[in-house]
Coordinates of C-alpha atoms and ligand atoms in Angstrom, one line a residue:
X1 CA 191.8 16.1 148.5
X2 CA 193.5 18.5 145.8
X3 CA 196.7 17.9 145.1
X4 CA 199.4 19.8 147.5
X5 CA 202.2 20.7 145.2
X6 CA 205.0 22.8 146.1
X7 CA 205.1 24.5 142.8
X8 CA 201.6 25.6 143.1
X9 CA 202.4 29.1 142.4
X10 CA 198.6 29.8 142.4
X11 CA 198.1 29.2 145.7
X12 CA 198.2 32.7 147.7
X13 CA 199.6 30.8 150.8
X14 CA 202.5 29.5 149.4
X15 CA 203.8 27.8 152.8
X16 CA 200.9 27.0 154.1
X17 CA 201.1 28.2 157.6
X18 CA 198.0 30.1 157.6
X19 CA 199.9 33.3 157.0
X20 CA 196.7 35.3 154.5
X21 CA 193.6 35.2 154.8
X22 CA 191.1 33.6 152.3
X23 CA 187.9 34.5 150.9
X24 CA 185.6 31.8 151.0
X25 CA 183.9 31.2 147.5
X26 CA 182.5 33.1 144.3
X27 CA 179.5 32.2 143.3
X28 CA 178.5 32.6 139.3
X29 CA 174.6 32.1 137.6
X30 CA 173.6 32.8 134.0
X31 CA 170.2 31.9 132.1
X32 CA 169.2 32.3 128.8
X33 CA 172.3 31.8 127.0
X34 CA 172.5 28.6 124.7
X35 CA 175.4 26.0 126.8
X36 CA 175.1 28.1 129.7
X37 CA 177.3 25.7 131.7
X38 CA 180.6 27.5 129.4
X39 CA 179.6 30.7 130.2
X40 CA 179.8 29.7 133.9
X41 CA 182.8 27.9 133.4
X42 CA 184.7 31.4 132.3
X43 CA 183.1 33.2 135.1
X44 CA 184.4 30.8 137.8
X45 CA 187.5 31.3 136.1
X46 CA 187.9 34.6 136.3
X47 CA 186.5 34.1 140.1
X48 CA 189.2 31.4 140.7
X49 CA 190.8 34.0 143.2
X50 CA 188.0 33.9 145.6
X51 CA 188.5 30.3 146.2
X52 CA 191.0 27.5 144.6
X53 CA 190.1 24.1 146.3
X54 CA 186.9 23.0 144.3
X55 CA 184.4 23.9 142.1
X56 CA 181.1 23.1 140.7
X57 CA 178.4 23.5 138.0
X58 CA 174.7 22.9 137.9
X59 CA 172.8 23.2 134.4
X60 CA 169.3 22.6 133.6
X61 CA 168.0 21.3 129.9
X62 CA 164.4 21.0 129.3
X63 CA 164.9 17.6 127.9
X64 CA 168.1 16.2 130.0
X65 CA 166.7 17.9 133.2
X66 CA 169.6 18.9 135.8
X67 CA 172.7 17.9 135.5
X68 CA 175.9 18.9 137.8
X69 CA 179.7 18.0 137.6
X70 CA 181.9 18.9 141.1
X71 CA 185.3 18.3 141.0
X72 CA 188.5 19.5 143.2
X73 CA 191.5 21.5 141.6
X74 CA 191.2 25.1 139.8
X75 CA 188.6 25.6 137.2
X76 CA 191.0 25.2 134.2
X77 CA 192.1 22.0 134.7
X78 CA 188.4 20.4 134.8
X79 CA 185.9 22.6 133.5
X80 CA 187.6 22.8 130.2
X81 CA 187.3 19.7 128.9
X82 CA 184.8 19.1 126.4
X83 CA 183.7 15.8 127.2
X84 CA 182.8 17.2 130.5
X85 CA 180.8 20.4 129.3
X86 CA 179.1 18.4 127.1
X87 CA 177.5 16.7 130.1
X88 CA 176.4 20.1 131.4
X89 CA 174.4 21.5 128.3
X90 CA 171.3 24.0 129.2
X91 CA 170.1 27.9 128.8
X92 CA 170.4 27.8 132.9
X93 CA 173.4 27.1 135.2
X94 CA 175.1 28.1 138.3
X95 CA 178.3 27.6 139.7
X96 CA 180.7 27.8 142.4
X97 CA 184.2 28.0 143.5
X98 CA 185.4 27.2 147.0
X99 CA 188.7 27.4 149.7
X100 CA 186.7 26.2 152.5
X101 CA 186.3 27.8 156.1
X102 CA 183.2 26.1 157.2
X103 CA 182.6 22.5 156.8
X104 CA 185.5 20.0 156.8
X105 CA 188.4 22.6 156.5
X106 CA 191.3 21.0 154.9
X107 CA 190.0 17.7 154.5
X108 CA 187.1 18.2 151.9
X109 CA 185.3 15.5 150.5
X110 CA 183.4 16.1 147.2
X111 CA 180.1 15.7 148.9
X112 CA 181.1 19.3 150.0
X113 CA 181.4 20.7 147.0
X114 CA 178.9 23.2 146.0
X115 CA 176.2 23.7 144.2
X116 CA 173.8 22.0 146.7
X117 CA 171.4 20.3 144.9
X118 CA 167.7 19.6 146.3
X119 CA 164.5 17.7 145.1
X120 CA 160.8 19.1 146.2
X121 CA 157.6 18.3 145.3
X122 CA 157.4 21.3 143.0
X123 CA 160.5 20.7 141.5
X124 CA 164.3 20.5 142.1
X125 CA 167.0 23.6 143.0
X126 CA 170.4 23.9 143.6
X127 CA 172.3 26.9 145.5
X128 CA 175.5 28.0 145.7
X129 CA 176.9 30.1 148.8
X130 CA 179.2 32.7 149.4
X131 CA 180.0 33.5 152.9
X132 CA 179.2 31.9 156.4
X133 CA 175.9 31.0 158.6
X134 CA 176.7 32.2 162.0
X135 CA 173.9 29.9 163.2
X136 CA 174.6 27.0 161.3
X137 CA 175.7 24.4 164.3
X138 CA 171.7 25.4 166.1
X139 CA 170.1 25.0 162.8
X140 CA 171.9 21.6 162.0
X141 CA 171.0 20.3 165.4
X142 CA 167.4 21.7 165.1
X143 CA 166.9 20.5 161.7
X144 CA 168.7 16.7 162.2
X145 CA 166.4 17.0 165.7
X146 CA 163.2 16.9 163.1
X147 CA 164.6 14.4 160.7
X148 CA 166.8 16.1 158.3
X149 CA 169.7 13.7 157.1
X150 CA 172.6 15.9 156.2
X151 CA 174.9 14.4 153.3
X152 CA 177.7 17.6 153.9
X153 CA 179.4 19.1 156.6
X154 CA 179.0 22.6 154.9
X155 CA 177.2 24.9 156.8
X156 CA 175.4 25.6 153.4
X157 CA 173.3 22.8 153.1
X158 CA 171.3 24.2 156.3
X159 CA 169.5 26.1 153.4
X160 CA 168.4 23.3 151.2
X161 CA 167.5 21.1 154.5
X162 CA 165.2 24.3 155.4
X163 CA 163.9 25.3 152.2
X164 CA 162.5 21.3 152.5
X165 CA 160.7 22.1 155.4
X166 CA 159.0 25.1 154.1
X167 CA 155.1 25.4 153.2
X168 CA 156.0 27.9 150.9
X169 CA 154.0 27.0 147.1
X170 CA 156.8 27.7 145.4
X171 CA 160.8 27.3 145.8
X172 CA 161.5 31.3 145.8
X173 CA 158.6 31.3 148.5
X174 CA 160.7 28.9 150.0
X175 CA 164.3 29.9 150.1
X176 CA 162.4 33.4 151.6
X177 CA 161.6 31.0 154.3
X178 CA 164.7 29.7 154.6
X179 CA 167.1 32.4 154.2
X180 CA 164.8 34.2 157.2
X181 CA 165.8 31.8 159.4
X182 CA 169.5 31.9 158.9
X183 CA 172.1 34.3 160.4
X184 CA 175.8 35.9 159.1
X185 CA 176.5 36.6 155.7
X186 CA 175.6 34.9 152.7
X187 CA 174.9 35.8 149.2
X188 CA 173.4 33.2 147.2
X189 CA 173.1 32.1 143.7
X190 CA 170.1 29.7 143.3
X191 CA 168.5 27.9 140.5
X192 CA 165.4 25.8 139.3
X193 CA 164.1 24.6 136.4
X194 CA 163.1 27.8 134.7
X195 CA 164.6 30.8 137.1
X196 CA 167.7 32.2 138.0
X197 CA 167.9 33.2 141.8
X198 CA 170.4 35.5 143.6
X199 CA 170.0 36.6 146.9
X200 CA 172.2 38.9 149.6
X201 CA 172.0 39.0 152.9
X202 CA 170.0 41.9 155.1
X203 CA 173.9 43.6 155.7
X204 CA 175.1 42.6 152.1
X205 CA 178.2 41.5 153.9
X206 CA 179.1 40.2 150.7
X207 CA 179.3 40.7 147.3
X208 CA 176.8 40.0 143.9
X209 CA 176.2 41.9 141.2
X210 CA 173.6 41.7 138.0
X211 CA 174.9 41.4 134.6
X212 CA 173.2 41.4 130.8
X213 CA 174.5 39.4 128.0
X214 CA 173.7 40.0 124.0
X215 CA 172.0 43.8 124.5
X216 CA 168.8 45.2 126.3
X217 CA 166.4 43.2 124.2
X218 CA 167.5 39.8 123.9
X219 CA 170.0 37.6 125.8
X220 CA 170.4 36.8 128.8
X221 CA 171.1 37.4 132.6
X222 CA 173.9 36.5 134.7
X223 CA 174.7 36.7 138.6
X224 CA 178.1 37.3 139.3
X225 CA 180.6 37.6 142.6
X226 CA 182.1 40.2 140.7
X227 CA 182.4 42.3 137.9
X228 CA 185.5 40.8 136.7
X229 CA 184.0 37.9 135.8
X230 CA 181.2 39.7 133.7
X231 CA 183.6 41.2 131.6
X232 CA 185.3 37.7 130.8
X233 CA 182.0 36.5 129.2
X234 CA 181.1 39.8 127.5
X235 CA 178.5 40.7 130.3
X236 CA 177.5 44.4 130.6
X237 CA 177.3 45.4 134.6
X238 CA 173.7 46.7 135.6
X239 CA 174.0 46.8 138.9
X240 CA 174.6 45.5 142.4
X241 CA 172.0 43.1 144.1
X242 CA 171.3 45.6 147.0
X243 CA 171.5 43.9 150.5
X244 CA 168.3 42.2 151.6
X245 CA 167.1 41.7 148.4
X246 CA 166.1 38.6 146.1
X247 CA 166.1 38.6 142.4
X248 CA 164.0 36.1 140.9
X249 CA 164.8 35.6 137.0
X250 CA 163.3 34.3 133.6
X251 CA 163.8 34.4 130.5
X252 CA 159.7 35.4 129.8
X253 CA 159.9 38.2 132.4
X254 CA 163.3 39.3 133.3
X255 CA 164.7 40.5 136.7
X256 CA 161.7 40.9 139.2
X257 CA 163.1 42.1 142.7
X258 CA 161.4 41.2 146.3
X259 CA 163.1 43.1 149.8
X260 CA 161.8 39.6 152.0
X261 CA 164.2 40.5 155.0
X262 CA 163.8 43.3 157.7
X263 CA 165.3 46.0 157.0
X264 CA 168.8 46.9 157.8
X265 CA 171.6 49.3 157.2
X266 CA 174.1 47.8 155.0
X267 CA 177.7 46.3 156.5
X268 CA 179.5 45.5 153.6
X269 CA 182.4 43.5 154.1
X270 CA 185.7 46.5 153.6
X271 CA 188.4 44.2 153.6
X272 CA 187.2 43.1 150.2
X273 CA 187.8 46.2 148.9
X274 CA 191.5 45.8 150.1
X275 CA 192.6 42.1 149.1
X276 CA 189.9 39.7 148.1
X277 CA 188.4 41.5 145.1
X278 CA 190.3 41.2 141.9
X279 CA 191.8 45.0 141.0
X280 CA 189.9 45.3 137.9
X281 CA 186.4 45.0 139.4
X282 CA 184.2 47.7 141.0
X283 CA 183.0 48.0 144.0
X284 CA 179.8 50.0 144.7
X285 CA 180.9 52.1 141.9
X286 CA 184.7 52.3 142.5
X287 CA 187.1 51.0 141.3
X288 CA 189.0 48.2 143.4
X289 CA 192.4 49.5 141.5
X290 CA 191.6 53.2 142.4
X291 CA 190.6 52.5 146.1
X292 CA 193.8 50.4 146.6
X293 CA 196.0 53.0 145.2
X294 CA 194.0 55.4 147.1
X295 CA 195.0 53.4 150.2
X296 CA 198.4 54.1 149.5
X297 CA 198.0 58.0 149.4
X298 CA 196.3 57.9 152.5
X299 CA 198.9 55.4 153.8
X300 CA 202.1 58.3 152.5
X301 CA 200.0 61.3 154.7
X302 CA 199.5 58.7 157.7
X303 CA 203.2 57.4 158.3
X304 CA 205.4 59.3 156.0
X305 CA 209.1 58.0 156.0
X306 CA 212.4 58.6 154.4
X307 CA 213.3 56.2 151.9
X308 CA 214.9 55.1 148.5
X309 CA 212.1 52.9 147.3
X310 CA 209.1 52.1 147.6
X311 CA 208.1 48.7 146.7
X312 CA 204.4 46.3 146.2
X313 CA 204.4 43.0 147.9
X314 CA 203.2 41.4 144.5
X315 CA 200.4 41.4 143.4
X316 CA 198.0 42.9 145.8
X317 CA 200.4 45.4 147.4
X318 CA 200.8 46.7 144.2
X319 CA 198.3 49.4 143.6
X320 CA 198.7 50.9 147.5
X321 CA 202.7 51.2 146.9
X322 CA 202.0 53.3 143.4
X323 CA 199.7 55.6 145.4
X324 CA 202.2 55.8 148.2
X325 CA 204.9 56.7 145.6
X326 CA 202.7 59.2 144.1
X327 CA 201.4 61.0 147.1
X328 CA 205.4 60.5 148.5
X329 CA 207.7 61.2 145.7
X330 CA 209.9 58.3 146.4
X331 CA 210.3 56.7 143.4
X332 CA 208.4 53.4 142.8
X333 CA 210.3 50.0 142.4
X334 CA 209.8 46.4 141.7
X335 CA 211.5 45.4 144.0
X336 CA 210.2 41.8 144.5
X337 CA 209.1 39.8 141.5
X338 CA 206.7 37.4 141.3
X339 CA 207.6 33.5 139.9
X340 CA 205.1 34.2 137.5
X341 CA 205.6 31.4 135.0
X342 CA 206.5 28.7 137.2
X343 CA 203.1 27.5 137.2
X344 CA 202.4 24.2 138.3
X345 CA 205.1 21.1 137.3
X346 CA 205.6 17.7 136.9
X347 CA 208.5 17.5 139.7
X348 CA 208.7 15.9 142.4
X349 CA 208.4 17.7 146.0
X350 CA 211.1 16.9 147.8
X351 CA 211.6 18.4 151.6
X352 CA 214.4 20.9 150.4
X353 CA 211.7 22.4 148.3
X354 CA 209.4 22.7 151.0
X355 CA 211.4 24.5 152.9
X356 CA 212.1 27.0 150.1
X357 CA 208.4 28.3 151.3
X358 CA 208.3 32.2 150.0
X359 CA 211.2 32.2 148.0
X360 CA 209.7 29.3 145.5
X361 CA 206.7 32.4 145.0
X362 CA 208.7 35.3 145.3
X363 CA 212.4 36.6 144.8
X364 CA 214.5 39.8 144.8
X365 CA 215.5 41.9 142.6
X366 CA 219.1 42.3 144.6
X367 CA 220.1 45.4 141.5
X368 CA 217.5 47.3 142.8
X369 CA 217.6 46.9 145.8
X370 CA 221.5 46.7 147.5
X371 CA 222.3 49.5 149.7
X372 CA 218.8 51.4 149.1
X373 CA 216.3 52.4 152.6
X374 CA 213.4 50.2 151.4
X375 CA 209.2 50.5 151.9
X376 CA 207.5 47.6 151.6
X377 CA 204.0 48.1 151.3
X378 CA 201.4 44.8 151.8
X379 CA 198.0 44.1 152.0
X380 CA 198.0 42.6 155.4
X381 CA 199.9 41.4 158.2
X382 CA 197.9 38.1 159.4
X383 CA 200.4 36.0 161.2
X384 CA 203.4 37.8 160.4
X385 CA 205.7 34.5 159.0
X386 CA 205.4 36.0 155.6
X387 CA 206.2 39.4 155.9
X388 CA 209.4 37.9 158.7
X389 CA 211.0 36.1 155.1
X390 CA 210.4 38.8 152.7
X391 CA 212.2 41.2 155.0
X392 CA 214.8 38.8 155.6
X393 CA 215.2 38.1 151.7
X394 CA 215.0 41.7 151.0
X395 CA 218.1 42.3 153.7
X396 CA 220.0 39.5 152.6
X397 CA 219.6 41.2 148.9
X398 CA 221.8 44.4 150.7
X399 CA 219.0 46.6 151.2
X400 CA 220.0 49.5 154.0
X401 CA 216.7 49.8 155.7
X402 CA 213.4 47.8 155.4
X403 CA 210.1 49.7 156.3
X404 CA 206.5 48.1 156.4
X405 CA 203.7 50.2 155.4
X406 CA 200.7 48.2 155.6
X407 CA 197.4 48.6 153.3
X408 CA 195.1 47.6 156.6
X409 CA 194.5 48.4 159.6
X410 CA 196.2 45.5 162.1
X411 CA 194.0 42.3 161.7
X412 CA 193.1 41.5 165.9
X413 CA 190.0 39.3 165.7
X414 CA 188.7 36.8 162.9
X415 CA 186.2 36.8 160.5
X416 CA 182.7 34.8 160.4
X417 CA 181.7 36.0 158.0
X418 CA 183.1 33.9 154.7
X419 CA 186.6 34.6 155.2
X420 CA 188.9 31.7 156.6
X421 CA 191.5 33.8 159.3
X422 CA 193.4 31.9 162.0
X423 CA 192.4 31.5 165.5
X424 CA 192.8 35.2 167.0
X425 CA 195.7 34.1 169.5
X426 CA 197.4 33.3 165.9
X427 CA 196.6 36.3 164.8
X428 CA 200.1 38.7 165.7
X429 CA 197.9 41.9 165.9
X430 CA 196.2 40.3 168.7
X431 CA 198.7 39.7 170.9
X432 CA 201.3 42.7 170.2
X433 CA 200.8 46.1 169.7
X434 CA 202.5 48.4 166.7
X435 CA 205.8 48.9 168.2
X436 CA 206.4 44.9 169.8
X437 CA 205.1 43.8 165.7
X438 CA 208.0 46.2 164.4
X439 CA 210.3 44.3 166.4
X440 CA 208.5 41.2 166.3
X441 CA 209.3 41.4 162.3
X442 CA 212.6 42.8 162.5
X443 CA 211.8 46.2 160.6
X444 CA 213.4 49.6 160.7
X445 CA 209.6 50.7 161.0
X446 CA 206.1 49.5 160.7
X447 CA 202.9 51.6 160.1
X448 CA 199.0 50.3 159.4
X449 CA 196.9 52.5 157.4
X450 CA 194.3 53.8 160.0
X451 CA 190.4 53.0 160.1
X452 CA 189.6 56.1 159.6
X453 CA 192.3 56.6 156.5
X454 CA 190.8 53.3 155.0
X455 CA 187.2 54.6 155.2
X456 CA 188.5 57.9 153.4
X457 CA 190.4 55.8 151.0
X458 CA 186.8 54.0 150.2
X459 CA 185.1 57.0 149.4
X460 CA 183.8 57.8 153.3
X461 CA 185.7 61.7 153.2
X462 CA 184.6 61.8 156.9
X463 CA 186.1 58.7 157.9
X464 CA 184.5 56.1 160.4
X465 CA 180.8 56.5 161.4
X466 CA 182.0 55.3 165.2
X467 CA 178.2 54.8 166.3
X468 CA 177.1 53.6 162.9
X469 CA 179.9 52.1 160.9
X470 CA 179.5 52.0 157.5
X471 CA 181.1 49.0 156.6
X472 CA 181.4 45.2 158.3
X473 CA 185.9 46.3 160.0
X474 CA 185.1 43.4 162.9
X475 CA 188.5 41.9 162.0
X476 CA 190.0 45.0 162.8
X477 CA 187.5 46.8 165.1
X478 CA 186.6 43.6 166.8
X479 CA 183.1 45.1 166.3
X480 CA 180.8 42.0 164.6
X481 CA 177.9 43.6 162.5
X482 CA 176.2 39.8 163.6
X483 CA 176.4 38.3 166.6
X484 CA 179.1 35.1 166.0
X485 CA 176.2 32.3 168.0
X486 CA 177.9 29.2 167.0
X487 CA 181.2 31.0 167.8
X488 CA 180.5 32.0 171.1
X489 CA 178.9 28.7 172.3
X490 CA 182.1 27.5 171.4
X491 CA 184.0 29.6 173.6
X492 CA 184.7 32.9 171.5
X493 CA 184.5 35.7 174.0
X494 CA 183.2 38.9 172.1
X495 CA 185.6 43.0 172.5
X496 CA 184.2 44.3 175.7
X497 CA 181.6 47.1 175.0
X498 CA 183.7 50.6 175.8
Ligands
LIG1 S1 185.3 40.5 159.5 FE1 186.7 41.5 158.1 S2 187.0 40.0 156.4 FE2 185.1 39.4 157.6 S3 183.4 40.4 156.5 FE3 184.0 41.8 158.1 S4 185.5 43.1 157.2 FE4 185.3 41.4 155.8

């Protein structure tokens, strides 16, 4: 298990009641770069929002053969050391960071720890995975039915225990094979000896993008999450993996693309374009920053209010409250400021600490703030506990009135799609409408940005397609792009058709 520290300021969930919502992983690939492995190391970094429990690297060398290190705790800490790298050397190497929603949630064992490594008669590959098989609990059964002996308890490894049962000649043949037969959303970085692999799902629920080190000529390729983590490594962007489609890469022939799915209109996932991608990466050709600031505009026409200030819940309320200040006129505050330095420390937790919760990741700026009508604009609302203490700490500081604006639409149903949310009685959306939330929290007044202004704010000037969305909005539409199997056998009872 990672260590649980109260001081882990990097932890978006600082009191660990389930109150955000996590993305799932970030997945990284490069080949053709000399000590590939380092190169995949920074990208991880730079992807270490999309998932802080573990990570993992898988190199190949010509002479050493495959190689893989997997360790819990952020990327920093354990993929810096040289002694480590060292064991990691190759011109090919993926990589992986994870939280973890499927498999052994909150009890990992490094056995689940991606890359997934597999041997085959042509040859070994290891994958990496970003997002969720919706099938995953049939498949397992199916494949441990025929044999298979699973060493994980990630959903995942379905792929490499499929990609063993293919006929398929060669292992790209065979992950086709494989990836046919699985269901949700998944984008996949893959590997063997001599090719870099990166696949997205038929709805390209989630995210991957091509990148080109050292110039058009020379260099080499890298498969990314995101485009932040190109630009860490010195990467130029070429271009998204479009959903449904495989890249198959060497270093004698390049990028050579292959559509193996059935066709499908594309459901990318929108939420990512509100909280899980990092600000300064872009997003089917926008900006994250500009959308999220565009969010706030949208969010100032929707539910306009009178107020002092208008303050980010840091970080990632930060660009919606400088559109909402912009399209408002209310002048724009730091209101709250983030413990940024107090990183991780040597001390002790003690129960007293504990039960500091927010206020050990957040504090008040009580000048600003006494006697002023406050907005508070946030990502999210996802179980509400959060959003209850920041108001409380913000009244406590003297503020005169506290308003929520919200950069969302309420969150009423969960995610299975890669993104770890609460069971949906947990979720307060679910359970209240607008009005019994406002009271629920204590606020003067609390708004959601609306579908509709959230599909304007990503570039959709008509808003919502309502017959044919054009983005995965289940957790706020209720409306899944995929049919949740596992879910439902379980007992998940799907929004009743209108
Ligand atoms: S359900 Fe929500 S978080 Fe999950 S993929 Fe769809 S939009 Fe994204």
């Amino acid at each position: 298990m990672p260590p649980s520290h109260p001081f882990d300021f990097d932890a978006i969930d600082p009191d660990g009641d389930g109150d955000t919502l996590h993305e799932e992983c970030g997945i990284f690939g490069v080949i053709g770069a000399a000590d590939a492995a380092n190169f995949v190391a920074l990208g991880l970094h730079a992807l270490q929002h999309r998932g802080q429990e573990a990570g993992g690297i898988v190199a190949h060398h010509p002479e050493t053969g495959f190689n893989s290190a997997r360790r819990f705790g952020y990327v920093r800490d354990n993929f810096t050391k040289q002694s480590l790298m060292e064991t990691l050397p190759g011109p090919l190497a993926i990589g992986h960071v994870r939280y973890s929603t499927a498999g052994s949630k909150g009890q990992t064992a490094i056995r689940d720890v991606q890359p997934f490594f597999g041997e085959f008669s042509m040859g070994g590959a290891a994958i990496a995975h970003n997002g969720n098989i919706t099938n995953a609990d049939s498949l397992r059964r199916e494949l441990i039915e025929r044999g298979s002996i699973f060493q994980s308890s990630s959903d995942s490894e379905c792929i490499i225990h499929l990609m063993a049962r293919s006929l398929q000649r060669d292992i790209p043949a065979r992950m086709e094979d494989a990836l046919r037969r699985v269901e949700g959303a998944f984008s996949v970085v893959a590997m063997t000896r001599t090719k870099l692999i990166g696949v997205r799902d038929p709805l390209g629920v989630r995210p991957l993008v091509l990148g080109k080190l050292g110039g058009e000529d020379h260099g080499g390729w890298v498969l990314s999450s995101e485009t932040c983590a190109l630009d860490i490594i010195g990467a130029e962007y070429v271009r998204e993996i479009e959903p449904g489609e495989m890249v198959v890469i060497t270093a004698e022939h390049g990028v050579q693309s292959h559509h193996p799915f059935r066709p499908a209109r594309p459901r990318f996932c929108i939420f990512e374009h509100v909280y899980f991608s990092r600000p300064d990466s872009i997003i089917g050709g926008r900006s994250v920053y500009e959308t999220r600031r565009q969010i706030g505009v949208e969010l100032a026409k929707e539910a306009p209010v009178e107020a002092d200030l208008v303050c980010p819940v840091p970080d990632s309320g930060t660009p919606a409250a400088i559109g909402f200040s912009q399209e408002s006129g209310i002048p724009y505050a730091m209101g709250i400021v983030r413990n940024q330095y107090m990183g991780r420390t040597f001390i002790e937790p003690t129960e007293q600490i504990r039960n500091m919760g927010v206020r050990l990741k957040l504090n008040v700026n009580r000048a600003l703030i006494e006697g002023k009508r406050v907005i508070l604009v946030d990502d999210s609302v996802v179980r509400g506990t959060t959003s209850r203490k920041i108001k409380e700490m913000i009244l406590d500081a003297g503020a005169a009135e506290v308003h929520f604006r919200i950069a969302s639409p309420p969150t009423a149903w969960p995610c299975f799609y890669g993104v770890d949310t609460p069971n949906r009685e947990k979720l307060l959306a679910a359970t209240m409408s607008e009005d019994e939330m406002r009271d629920h929290l204590g606020v003067d007044s609390l708004r959601f940005i609306s579908l509709d202004g959230l599909y304007r704010a990503v570039g959709e000037a008509k808003g919502r397609n309502a017959t044919q969305p054009q983005y995965c909005d289940a957790c706020f539409s209720g409306e899944y792009p995929v049919v949740p199997a596992d879910m439902i056998e379980k007992g998940f009872q799907m929004k009743a058709a209108e």
